[in-house]
Short mmCIF file of N, CA, C and O in Angstrom, two decimals:
data_model
loop_
_atom_site.label_atom_id
_atom_site.label_comp_id
_atom_site.label_asym_id
_atom_site.label_seq_id
_atom_site.Cartn_x
_atom_site.Cartn_y
_atom_site.Cartn_z
N MET A 1001 21.14 -63.00 93.15
CA MET A 1001 22.22 -61.90 92.83
C MET A 1001 21.71 -60.79 92.41
O MET A 1001 21.43 -60.55 91.27
N ALA A 1002 21.86 -59.71 93.21
CA ALA A 1002 21.97 -58.04 92.23
C ALA A 1002 23.00 -57.21 91.96
O ALA A 1002 24.29 -57.77 92.79
N CYS A 1003 23.41 -56.96 91.10
CA CYS A 1003 24.90 -56.10 90.54
C CYS A 1003 24.07 -54.69 89.99
O CYS A 1003 23.58 -54.55 89.54
N ILE A 1004 25.26 -53.76 91.28
CA ILE A 1004 24.57 -52.48 91.27
C ILE A 1004 25.83 -51.86 91.12
O ILE A 1004 26.92 -51.97 91.27
N ARG A 1005 25.77 -50.15 90.28
CA ARG A 1005 26.49 -49.38 90.71
C ARG A 1005 26.14 -48.48 91.43
O ARG A 1005 25.24 -47.50 91.00
N LEU A 1006 26.75 -47.74 92.12
CA LEU A 1006 26.18 -46.69 92.99
C LEU A 1006 26.59 -45.26 92.50
O LEU A 1006 27.63 -45.36 91.52
N LYS A 1007 26.02 -44.24 92.69
CA LYS A 1007 26.38 -42.87 91.86
C LYS A 1007 27.18 -42.52 92.76
O LYS A 1007 28.03 -43.01 93.41
N GLU A 1008 28.17 -41.72 92.24
CA GLU A 1008 29.62 -40.91 92.62
C GLU A 1008 29.37 -40.02 93.69
O GLU A 1008 28.26 -39.89 94.35
N ASN A 1009 30.26 -40.69 94.72
CA ASN A 1009 30.44 -40.01 96.18
C ASN A 1009 29.34 -40.46 97.05
O ASN A 1009 29.14 -39.93 98.04
N CYS A 1010 28.89 -42.05 96.78
CA CYS A 1010 28.07 -42.41 97.59
C CYS A 1010 28.52 -43.81 97.94
O CYS A 1010 29.29 -44.40 97.12
N GLU A 1011 27.78 -44.10 98.93
CA GLU A 1011 28.59 -45.52 99.54
C GLU A 1011 27.41 -46.85 99.97
O GLU A 1011 26.61 -45.74 100.47
N PHE A 1012 27.49 -47.80 99.81
CA PHE A 1012 26.71 -48.82 100.22
C PHE A 1012 26.53 -48.53 101.83
O PHE A 1012 27.19 -48.68 102.33
N ASN A 1013 24.87 -48.81 101.88
CA ASN A 1013 24.79 -48.86 103.40
C ASN A 1013 24.07 -50.07 103.80
O ASN A 1013 23.02 -50.12 102.53
N GLY A 1014 24.05 -51.26 104.20
CA GLY A 1014 23.34 -52.28 103.97
C GLY A 1014 22.05 -52.41 104.86
O GLY A 1014 21.41 -53.44 104.36
N GLU A 1015 22.12 -51.82 105.70
CA GLU A 1015 20.63 -51.68 106.52
C GLU A 1015 19.83 -50.89 105.79
O GLU A 1015 18.79 -50.87 105.75
N ASN A 1016 20.16 -49.48 105.34
CA ASN A 1016 19.26 -48.66 104.14
C ASN A 1016 18.60 -49.69 103.22
O ASN A 1016 17.46 -49.38 102.47
N THR A 1017 19.24 -50.19 102.64
CA THR A 1017 19.45 -50.94 101.62
C THR A 1017 17.87 -52.38 102.19
O THR A 1017 16.97 -52.37 101.07
N TYR A 1018 18.72 -52.61 102.85
CA TYR A 1018 17.57 -53.79 103.26
C TYR A 1018 16.24 -53.60 103.59
O TYR A 1018 15.08 -53.90 103.03
N LYS A 1019 16.00 -52.55 104.39
CA LYS A 1019 15.03 -51.35 104.28
C LYS A 1019 14.40 -51.04 103.03
O LYS A 1019 12.98 -51.46 103.12
N HIS A 1020 15.17 -50.55 102.14
CA HIS A 1020 14.20 -50.23 100.70
C HIS A 1020 13.96 -51.90 100.24
O HIS A 1020 12.79 -51.91 99.28
N ILE A 1021 14.26 -52.57 100.15
CA ILE A 1021 14.36 -53.92 99.63
C ILE A 1021 13.19 -54.56 100.23
O ILE A 1021 12.44 -55.15 99.87
N HIS A 1022 13.19 -54.54 101.33
CA HIS A 1022 12.35 -55.42 102.67
C HIS A 1022 10.64 -54.45 101.91
O HIS A 1022 10.06 -55.09 102.14
N ALA A 1023 10.58 -53.06 102.11
CA ALA A 1023 9.81 -52.66 101.45
C ALA A 1023 8.70 -52.87 100.38
O ALA A 1023 7.55 -52.58 100.55
N HIS A 1024 9.89 -53.23 99.68
CA HIS A 1024 9.23 -53.15 98.01
C HIS A 1024 9.23 -54.11 97.48
O HIS A 1024 8.69 -54.33 96.08
N LEU A 1025 9.87 -55.29 97.74
CA LEU A 1025 10.25 -56.33 96.85
C LEU A 1025 9.27 -57.78 98.20
O LEU A 1025 10.02 -57.57 99.24
N PRO A 1026 8.84 -58.92 96.95
CA PRO A 1026 8.41 -59.50 98.10
C PRO A 1026 9.53 -60.59 98.29
O PRO A 1026 10.84 -60.81 97.92
N ASN A 1027 9.42 -61.56 99.63
CA ASN A 1027 10.42 -61.90 100.00
C ASN A 1027 11.06 -63.21 98.58
O ASN A 1027 12.64 -63.37 98.94
N TYR A 1028 10.61 -63.97 97.75
CA TYR A 1028 11.26 -64.27 97.24
C TYR A 1028 12.08 -63.78 96.05
O TYR A 1028 12.86 -64.34 95.56
N ALA A 1029 11.65 -62.15 95.78
CA ALA A 1029 12.11 -61.54 94.68
C ALA A 1029 13.25 -60.73 95.47
O ALA A 1029 14.45 -60.06 94.79
N ARG A 1030 13.55 -60.96 96.85
CA ARG A 1030 14.85 -60.25 97.33
C ARG A 1030 16.00 -60.81 97.23
O ARG A 1030 16.50 -62.05 97.32
N PRO A 1031 17.30 -60.22 96.79
CA PRO A 1031 18.66 -60.48 96.26
C PRO A 1031 19.39 -61.20 97.70
O PRO A 1031 18.99 -60.30 98.60
N ARG A 1032 19.56 -62.44 97.84
CA ARG A 1032 20.42 -62.84 98.62
C ARG A 1032 22.10 -62.24 98.71
O ARG A 1032 22.37 -61.87 99.74
N PHE A 1033 22.71 -61.35 97.61
CA PHE A 1033 23.71 -61.21 97.20
C PHE A 1033 23.19 -59.80 96.47
O PHE A 1033 22.67 -59.68 95.60
N ILE A 1034 24.53 -58.78 96.88
CA ILE A 1034 24.33 -57.60 96.15
C ILE A 1034 25.90 -57.54 95.80
O ILE A 1034 26.99 -57.18 96.80
N ARG A 1035 26.07 -56.96 94.52
CA ARG A 1035 27.75 -56.76 94.14
C ARG A 1035 27.77 -55.60 93.92
O ARG A 1035 27.09 -55.45 92.56
N VAL A 1036 28.97 -54.76 94.22
CA VAL A 1036 28.53 -53.25 93.55
C VAL A 1036 30.12 -53.17 93.19
O VAL A 1036 31.25 -53.98 93.17
N LYS A 1037 29.49 -52.76 91.64
CA LYS A 1037 30.74 -52.65 90.68
C LYS A 1037 30.95 -51.20 90.05
O LYS A 1037 29.61 -50.12 90.60
N SER A 1038 32.11 -50.47 89.72
CA SER A 1038 32.43 -49.25 89.83
C SER A 1038 31.86 -48.73 88.45
O SER A 1038 31.68 -47.88 88.15
N ALA A 1039 31.81 -50.21 87.31
CA ALA A 1039 31.13 -50.02 85.90
C ALA A 1039 30.32 -51.26 85.79
O ALA A 1039 30.78 -52.42 85.56
N ILE A 1040 29.39 -50.78 84.58
CA ILE A 1040 28.77 -52.25 84.19
C ILE A 1040 28.96 -52.35 83.09
O ILE A 1040 28.92 -50.99 82.28
N GLU A 1041 29.81 -53.38 82.74
CA GLU A 1041 30.01 -53.85 81.32
C GLU A 1041 28.89 -54.25 80.23
O GLU A 1041 27.94 -54.70 80.91
N LEU A 1042 28.65 -53.23 79.10
CA LEU A 1042 27.90 -54.01 78.16
C LEU A 1042 28.54 -54.46 76.89
O LEU A 1042 29.59 -54.37 76.55
N THR A 1043 27.76 -55.79 76.53
CA THR A 1043 27.96 -55.89 75.22
C THR A 1043 28.29 -54.65 73.93
O THR A 1043 27.69 -53.47 74.12
N ALA A 1044 28.30 -55.29 72.71
CA ALA A 1044 28.71 -54.41 71.66
C ALA A 1044 27.03 -54.35 70.78
O ALA A 1044 27.00 -53.28 70.43
N THR A 1045 26.25 -54.77 71.39
CA THR A 1045 24.63 -54.55 71.58
C THR A 1045 24.19 -53.93 72.46
O THR A 1045 22.82 -53.76 72.39
N PHE A 1046 24.95 -53.23 73.58
CA PHE A 1046 24.52 -52.56 74.75
C PHE A 1046 23.65 -53.26 75.51
O PHE A 1046 22.47 -52.39 75.75
N LYS A 1047 23.75 -54.68 75.99
CA LYS A 1047 22.84 -55.25 76.51
C LYS A 1047 23.99 -55.51 77.64
O LYS A 1047 25.28 -55.89 77.81
N TYR A 1048 23.63 -55.96 78.69
CA TYR A 1048 24.67 -55.98 79.96
C TYR A 1048 25.10 -57.51 79.92
O TYR A 1048 25.21 -58.79 79.45
N ARG A 1049 26.59 -57.43 80.34
CA ARG A 1049 27.17 -58.45 80.19
C ARG A 1049 26.86 -59.26 81.70
O ARG A 1049 27.84 -58.80 82.68
N LYS A 1050 26.18 -60.39 81.42
CA LYS A 1050 26.53 -61.07 82.84
C LYS A 1050 26.52 -62.85 82.51
O LYS A 1050 26.99 -63.38 83.89
N VAL A 1051 27.42 -63.00 81.52
CA VAL A 1051 27.91 -64.66 81.52
C VAL A 1051 29.17 -64.44 82.74
O VAL A 1051 29.25 -65.46 83.54
N GLN A 1052 30.41 -63.55 82.41
CA GLN A 1052 31.22 -63.69 83.39
C GLN A 1052 30.90 -63.69 84.82
O GLN A 1052 31.21 -64.04 85.70
N LEU A 1053 29.79 -62.76 85.44
CA LEU A 1053 29.01 -62.57 86.87
C LEU A 1053 28.70 -63.82 87.06
O LEU A 1053 28.91 -64.19 87.84
N MET A 1054 28.01 -64.47 85.96
CA MET A 1054 27.24 -66.11 86.82
C MET A 1054 28.66 -66.98 87.24
O MET A 1054 28.56 -67.81 87.80
N GLU A 1055 29.65 -66.79 85.87
CA GLU A 1055 30.92 -67.82 86.35
C GLU A 1055 31.28 -67.21 87.61
O GLU A 1055 32.02 -68.43 88.11
N GLU A 1056 31.55 -66.28 87.71
CA GLU A 1056 32.49 -65.73 89.38
C GLU A 1056 31.65 -65.94 90.51
O GLU A 1056 32.14 -66.51 91.52
N GLY A 1057 29.91 -66.04 89.72
CA GLY A 1057 29.47 -66.38 91.28
C GLY A 1057 29.25 -65.66 92.14
O GLY A 1057 29.67 -64.50 92.20
N PHE A 1058 29.53 -66.02 93.56
CA PHE A 1058 29.61 -65.40 94.79
C PHE A 1058 30.63 -65.53 95.81
O PHE A 1058 30.88 -65.47 97.42
N ASN A 1059 31.89 -66.29 95.19
CA ASN A 1059 33.27 -66.16 95.56
C ASN A 1059 34.20 -65.15 96.09
O ASN A 1059 34.27 -64.88 94.89
N PRO A 1060 34.22 -64.84 97.08
CA PRO A 1060 34.89 -63.27 97.23
C PRO A 1060 36.47 -63.54 97.09
O PRO A 1060 36.99 -62.63 96.89
N ALA A 1061 36.85 -64.98 97.26
CA ALA A 1061 38.50 -65.23 96.88
C ALA A 1061 38.41 -64.98 94.99
O ALA A 1061 39.62 -64.55 94.79
N VAL A 1062 37.57 -64.98 94.45
CA VAL A 1062 37.68 -64.51 92.82
C VAL A 1062 37.36 -63.25 92.65
O VAL A 1062 37.63 -62.74 91.67
N ILE A 1063 35.98 -62.63 93.34
CA ILE A 1063 35.54 -61.57 93.16
C ILE A 1063 36.63 -60.21 93.55
O ILE A 1063 36.36 -60.63 94.52
N LYS A 1064 36.42 -59.30 92.88
CA LYS A 1064 37.44 -58.18 93.39
C LYS A 1064 36.36 -57.01 93.85
O LYS A 1064 37.01 -56.30 94.32
N ASP A 1065 34.91 -56.79 93.03
CA ASP A 1065 34.12 -55.77 93.51
C ASP A 1065 33.70 -56.12 95.11
O ASP A 1065 34.12 -57.60 95.76
N CYS A 1066 33.06 -55.43 95.76
CA CYS A 1066 32.42 -55.33 96.96
C CYS A 1066 31.34 -56.69 96.97
O CYS A 1066 30.18 -56.23 95.69
N LEU A 1067 31.23 -57.36 97.52
CA LEU A 1067 30.29 -58.34 97.63
C LEU A 1067 29.52 -58.30 98.78
O LEU A 1067 29.92 -58.60 100.23
N TYR A 1068 27.88 -58.52 99.00
CA TYR A 1068 27.31 -58.38 100.14
C TYR A 1068 26.52 -59.05 100.49
O TYR A 1068 25.97 -59.60 99.24
N ILE A 1069 26.05 -60.00 101.81
CA ILE A 1069 25.18 -61.09 101.71
C ILE A 1069 24.00 -60.39 102.66
O ILE A 1069 24.44 -59.84 103.55
N LEU A 1070 22.55 -60.76 102.39
CA LEU A 1070 21.61 -60.86 103.51
C LEU A 1070 21.60 -61.49 104.19
O LEU A 1070 21.52 -62.92 104.38
N ASP A 1071 21.75 -60.68 105.77
CA ASP A 1071 21.41 -61.47 106.83
C ASP A 1071 20.51 -61.46 107.59
O ASP A 1071 20.38 -59.77 107.86
N GLU A 1072 19.23 -62.16 107.45
CA GLU A 1072 18.03 -61.91 108.28
C GLU A 1072 18.05 -61.40 109.20
O GLU A 1072 16.77 -60.98 109.76
N LYS A 1073 19.16 -62.29 109.85
CA LYS A 1073 18.62 -62.23 111.82
C LYS A 1073 18.96 -60.59 111.86
O LYS A 1073 18.60 -60.44 112.72
N GLU A 1074 20.04 -60.06 111.15
CA GLU A 1074 20.34 -58.68 111.61
C GLU A 1074 19.76 -57.18 110.87
O GLU A 1074 19.74 -55.99 111.01
N ASN A 1075 18.89 -57.84 110.00
CA ASN A 1075 17.92 -56.99 108.62
C ASN A 1075 18.92 -55.69 108.14
O ASN A 1075 18.72 -54.64 108.04
N THR A 1076 19.87 -56.65 107.65
CA THR A 1076 21.28 -55.77 106.92
C THR A 1076 21.57 -57.02 105.91
O THR A 1076 21.83 -57.53 105.76
N TYR A 1077 22.62 -56.27 105.38
CA TYR A 1077 23.55 -56.50 103.95
C TYR A 1077 24.91 -56.60 104.89
O TYR A 1077 25.34 -55.73 105.11
N VAL A 1078 25.44 -57.41 104.97
CA VAL A 1078 27.11 -57.63 105.49
C VAL A 1078 27.86 -58.49 104.45
O VAL A 1078 27.61 -58.68 103.38
N PRO A 1079 29.37 -57.25 104.46
CA PRO A 1079 30.39 -57.98 103.37
C PRO A 1079 30.52 -59.18 103.70
O PRO A 1079 30.26 -59.93 104.78
N MET A 1080 30.64 -60.03 102.23
CA MET A 1080 31.03 -61.50 102.04
C MET A 1080 32.14 -61.94 102.68
O MET A 1080 32.90 -61.12 102.11
N THR A 1081 32.62 -62.92 103.55
CA THR A 1081 34.10 -62.98 103.80
C THR A 1081 34.20 -64.71 103.33
O THR A 1081 32.94 -65.24 103.21
N GLN A 1082 35.48 -64.82 103.34
CA GLN A 1082 35.82 -66.31 102.93
C GLN A 1082 35.08 -67.27 104.10
O GLN A 1082 34.32 -67.94 103.33
N ALA A 1083 34.72 -67.11 105.21
CA ALA A 1083 34.04 -67.87 106.35
C ALA A 1083 32.85 -67.95 106.16
O ALA A 1083 32.32 -68.92 105.74
N ILE A 1084 31.91 -66.65 105.54
CA ILE A 1084 30.52 -67.03 105.36
C ILE A 1084 30.52 -67.62 103.55
O ILE A 1084 29.57 -68.60 104.05
N TYR A 1085 31.65 -67.93 102.92
CA TYR A 1085 31.45 -68.13 101.70
C TYR A 1085 31.27 -69.93 102.49
O TYR A 1085 30.85 -70.84 101.97
N ASN A 1086 32.43 -70.10 103.24
CA ASN A 1086 32.82 -71.73 103.42
C ASN A 1086 31.44 -72.15 104.36
O ASN A 1086 31.19 -73.62 104.01
N SER A 1087 30.94 -71.52 105.27
CA SER A 1087 29.54 -72.06 105.67
C SER A 1087 28.43 -72.26 104.78
O SER A 1087 27.50 -72.97 104.70
N VAL A 1088 28.28 -71.10 103.78
CA VAL A 1088 27.45 -71.16 102.59
C VAL A 1088 27.41 -72.78 101.80
O VAL A 1088 26.42 -73.47 101.87
N LYS A 1089 28.76 -72.95 101.64
CA LYS A 1089 29.04 -74.31 100.98
C LYS A 1089 29.04 -75.50 101.67
O LYS A 1089 28.45 -76.48 101.13
N LYS A 1090 28.99 -75.25 103.03
CA LYS A 1090 28.99 -76.62 103.77
C LYS A 1090 27.32 -76.71 103.99
O LYS A 1090 27.28 -77.39 105.06
N HIS A 1091 26.33 -75.68 103.91
CA HIS A 1091 24.76 -75.79 103.96
C HIS A 1091 24.83 -75.32 105.47
O HIS A 1091 24.02 -75.72 106.07
N HIS A 1092 25.61 -74.15 106.27
CA HIS A 1092 25.55 -74.18 107.66
C HIS A 1092 24.82 -72.72 107.97
O HIS A 1092 24.50 -72.61 108.73
N PHE A 1093 25.16 -71.85 106.44
CA PHE A 1093 24.05 -70.77 106.46
C PHE A 1093 23.14 -70.94 105.87
O PHE A 1093 23.32 -71.47 104.59
N ARG A 1094 22.40 -70.46 106.54
CA ARG A 1094 20.95 -70.80 105.54
C ARG A 1094 20.49 -69.47 104.69
O ARG A 1094 20.83 -68.29 105.18
N LEU A 1095 20.32 -69.98 103.28
CA LEU A 1095 20.08 -68.79 102.10
C LEU A 1095 18.55 -68.36 102.09
O LEU A 1095 18.00 -69.32 102.35
#
């Protein structure tokens, strides 16, 4: 999973993101999930706060931010839904 913050007045584009990641990263390094946050939290020593992100995982019922999943059949990132989450948990959706 990758957690990103977009520039002001920018919107997430799943197709363009897929093209960029596909061109610059090997398959094993491509994030299967992308989480878009309005602000990235830092610790008192200016390190990224990752523990809470790990605890929340990729459950759309828990996460309030925009969350996208890699759809390799369509070559894009699509919004994560509860139905997709359930398919992943039941091993019907391949990661």
